[in-house]
Amino acid sequence: MPRYLSLVRIDESSAPAEGPSEQLMQRMGELIEEVTKAGVMLDTAGLTPTAQGTRVRWAGGTLSVTDGPFTETKEVVGGYAIMQCKDKAEALEWAKRFVQVHEDFWTVTCEVREIAEG
């Protein structure tokens, strides 16, 4: 069965400074438990804010290293999931359910891509 990477992108400006609510974490935990029991979830995690990140860039033969936060970035990768699904349609259904557990004030995008094998 193919594996899919879901990159969870968030708008850090719309995310609460104190982080996700207890209710959101509970709904997310329930969904993760369901997708794990279904044998689909291989790995998932959230990421620390961009203020704690560092970018390493290679461009035009020059290496640069920049510490966060990255003010020019509106939407950032906030987490990921690796799922093994029968097809892309199934991976998209799980991604839709994931974004819908968030409160209305969040801006969350899941980019779902099949992992290239061999």
mmCIF file of C-alpha atoms in Angstrom:
data_model
loop_
_atom_site.group_PDB
_atom_site.id
_atom_site.type_symbol
_atom_site.label_atom_id
_atom_site.label_comp_id
_atom_site.label_asym_id
_atom_site.label_seq_id
_atom_site.Cartn_x
_atom_site.Cartn_y
_atom_site.Cartn_z
ATOM 1 C CA MET A 1 0.000 0.000 0.000
ATOM 2 C CA PRO A 2 1.271 3.492 -0.764
ATOM 3 C CA ARG A 3 2.431 5.854 1.956
ATOM 4 C CA TYR A 4 1.415 9.513 2.086
ATOM 5 C CA LEU A 5 2.947 12.518 3.782
ATOM 6 C CA SER A 6 0.535 15.128 5.064
ATOM 7 C CA LEU A 7 2.341 18.413 5.716
ATOM 8 C CA VAL A 8 0.263 20.408 8.160
ATOM 9 C CA ARG A 9 0.602 24.104 7.382
ATOM 10 C CA ILE A 10 -0.685 26.735 9.784
ATOM 11 C CA ASP A 11 -0.913 30.500 9.799
ATOM 12 C CA GLU A 12 1.015 31.334 12.967
ATOM 13 C CA SER A 13 -0.673 34.751 13.138
ATOM 14 C CA SER A 14 -4.105 33.142 13.607
ATOM 15 C CA ALA A 15 -2.925 30.479 16.073
ATOM 16 C CA PRO A 16 -3.433 31.319 19.754
ATOM 17 C CA ALA A 17 -0.247 32.401 21.547
ATOM 18 C CA GLU A 18 -0.975 29.916 24.335
ATOM 19 C CA GLY A 19 -1.182 27.058 21.833
ATOM 20 C CA PRO A 20 -4.038 24.679 21.048
ATOM 21 C CA SER A 21 -6.976 24.496 23.453
ATOM 22 C CA GLU A 22 -7.566 21.457 25.653
ATOM 23 C CA GLN A 23 -10.695 20.700 23.624
ATOM 24 C CA LEU A 24 -8.720 20.764 20.363
ATOM 25 C CA MET A 25 -6.044 18.491 21.817
ATOM 26 C CA GLN A 26 -8.733 16.071 23.006
ATOM 27 C CA ARG A 27 -10.440 15.971 19.581
ATOM 28 C CA MET A 28 -7.063 15.574 17.876
ATOM 29 C CA GLY A 29 -6.094 12.770 20.268
ATOM 30 C CA GLU A 30 -9.348 10.944 19.552
ATOM 31 C CA LEU A 31 -8.826 11.240 15.790
ATOM 32 C CA ILE A 32 -5.202 10.095 16.024
ATOM 33 C CA GLU A 33 -6.321 7.103 18.099
ATOM 34 C CA GLU A 34 -8.956 6.257 15.474
ATOM 35 C CA VAL A 35 -6.559 6.540 12.509
ATOM 36 C CA THR A 36 -3.946 4.497 14.401
ATOM 37 C CA LYS A 37 -6.461 1.729 15.221
ATOM 38 C CA ALA A 38 -7.450 1.709 11.532
ATOM 39 C CA GLY A 39 -3.820 0.777 10.766
ATOM 40 C CA VAL A 40 -3.266 3.915 8.707
ATOM 41 C CA MET A 41 -1.077 6.164 10.891
ATOM 42 C CA LEU A 42 2.634 5.381 10.749
ATOM 43 C CA ASP A 43 3.958 8.548 12.436
ATOM 44 C CA THR A 44 2.766 12.026 13.367
ATOM 45 C CA ALA A 45 3.997 15.005 15.359
ATOM 46 C CA GLY A 46 3.646 18.725 15.742
ATOM 47 C CA LEU A 47 6.584 21.088 15.343
ATOM 48 C CA THR A 48 7.837 23.914 17.545
ATOM 49 C CA PRO A 49 7.144 27.502 16.383
ATOM 50 C CA THR A 50 9.320 29.028 13.668
ATOM 51 C CA ALA A 51 10.865 31.320 16.281
ATOM 52 C CA GLN A 52 12.731 28.222 17.465
ATOM 53 C CA GLY A 53 13.735 27.075 13.965
ATOM 54 C CA THR A 54 16.735 27.666 11.723
ATOM 55 C CA ARG A 55 16.879 27.702 7.929
ATOM 56 C CA VAL A 56 19.889 26.424 6.031
ATOM 57 C CA ARG A 57 19.892 27.629 2.425
ATOM 58 C CA TRP A 58 22.083 26.954 -0.590
ATOM 59 C CA ALA A 59 21.639 29.453 -3.448
ATOM 60 C CA GLY A 60 24.025 30.575 -6.167
ATOM 61 C CA GLY A 61 26.904 28.678 -4.598
ATOM 62 C CA THR A 62 26.458 30.455 -1.254
ATOM 63 C CA LEU A 63 25.432 28.863 2.033
ATOM 64 C CA SER A 64 23.400 30.868 4.542
ATOM 65 C CA VAL A 65 22.021 30.003 7.973
ATOM 66 C CA THR A 66 19.150 32.098 9.391
ATOM 67 C CA ASP A 67 17.560 31.730 12.825
ATOM 68 C CA GLY A 68 13.790 32.148 13.206
ATOM 69 C CA PRO A 69 11.350 33.668 13.433
ATOM 70 C CA PHE A 70 10.904 34.103 9.724
ATOM 71 C CA THR A 71 8.787 37.236 9.378
ATOM 72 C CA GLU A 72 8.366 36.915 5.616
ATOM 73 C CA THR A 73 6.555 33.595 6.093
ATOM 74 C CA LYS A 74 2.808 33.608 6.673
ATOM 75 C CA GLU A 75 2.030 29.904 6.409
ATOM 76 C CA VAL A 76 4.475 27.496 8.080
ATOM 77 C CA VAL A 77 4.763 23.738 8.530
ATOM 78 C CA GLY A 78 3.294 23.091 11.969
ATOM 79 C CA GLY A 79 3.378 19.303 11.886
ATOM 80 C CA TYR A 80 3.194 16.198 9.746
ATOM 81 C CA ALA A 81 1.626 12.784 9.448
ATOM 82 C CA ILE A 82 2.822 9.728 7.552
ATOM 83 C CA MET A 83 -0.060 7.450 6.635
ATOM 84 C CA GLN A 84 -0.330 4.183 4.752
ATOM 85 C CA CYS A 85 -3.591 4.231 2.798
ATOM 86 C CA LYS A 86 -5.142 2.180 0.025
ATOM 87 C CA ASP A 87 -5.152 5.269 -2.220
ATOM 88 C CA LYS A 88 -4.930 9.061 -2.275
ATOM 89 C CA ALA A 89 -8.689 9.416 -1.771
ATOM 90 C CA GLU A 90 -8.415 7.688 1.617
ATOM 91 C CA ALA A 91 -5.436 9.870 2.610
ATOM 92 C CA LEU A 92 -7.454 12.974 1.665
ATOM 93 C CA GLU A 93 -10.427 11.852 3.780
ATOM 94 C CA TRP A 94 -8.192 11.568 6.866
ATOM 95 C CA ALA A 95 -6.647 14.980 6.106
ATOM 96 C CA LYS A 96 -10.117 16.555 5.812
ATOM 97 C CA ARG A 97 -11.116 15.111 9.167
ATOM 98 C CA PHE A 98 -7.896 16.422 10.723
ATOM 99 C CA VAL A 99 -8.382 20.029 9.617
ATOM 100 C CA GLN A 100 -12.027 19.957 10.751
ATOM 101 C CA VAL A 101 -11.145 19.219 14.405
ATOM 102 C CA HIS A 102 -9.696 22.772 14.653
ATOM 103 C CA GLU A 103 -11.709 25.734 15.875
ATOM 104 C CA ASP A 104 -12.944 28.196 13.225
ATOM 105 C CA PHE A 105 -10.289 30.828 13.975
ATOM 106 C CA TRP A 106 -7.441 28.511 12.908
ATOM 107 C CA THR A 107 -6.127 28.511 9.346
ATOM 108 C CA VAL A 108 -4.878 24.981 8.696
ATOM 109 C CA THR A 109 -3.875 23.397 5.387
ATOM 110 C CA CYS A 110 -2.818 19.802 4.838
ATOM 111 C CA GLU A 111 -0.715 19.183 1.748
ATOM 112 C CA VAL A 112 -1.046 15.463 0.978
ATOM 113 C CA ARG A 113 1.616 13.874 -1.218
ATOM 114 C CA GLU A 114 2.442 10.267 -1.995
ATOM 115 C CA ILE A 115 5.896 9.205 -0.845
ATOM 116 C CA ALA A 116 7.961 8.073 -3.837
ATOM 117 C CA GLU A 117 9.090 4.490 -3.348
ATOM 118 C CA GLY A 118 12.360 3.047 -4.602
#
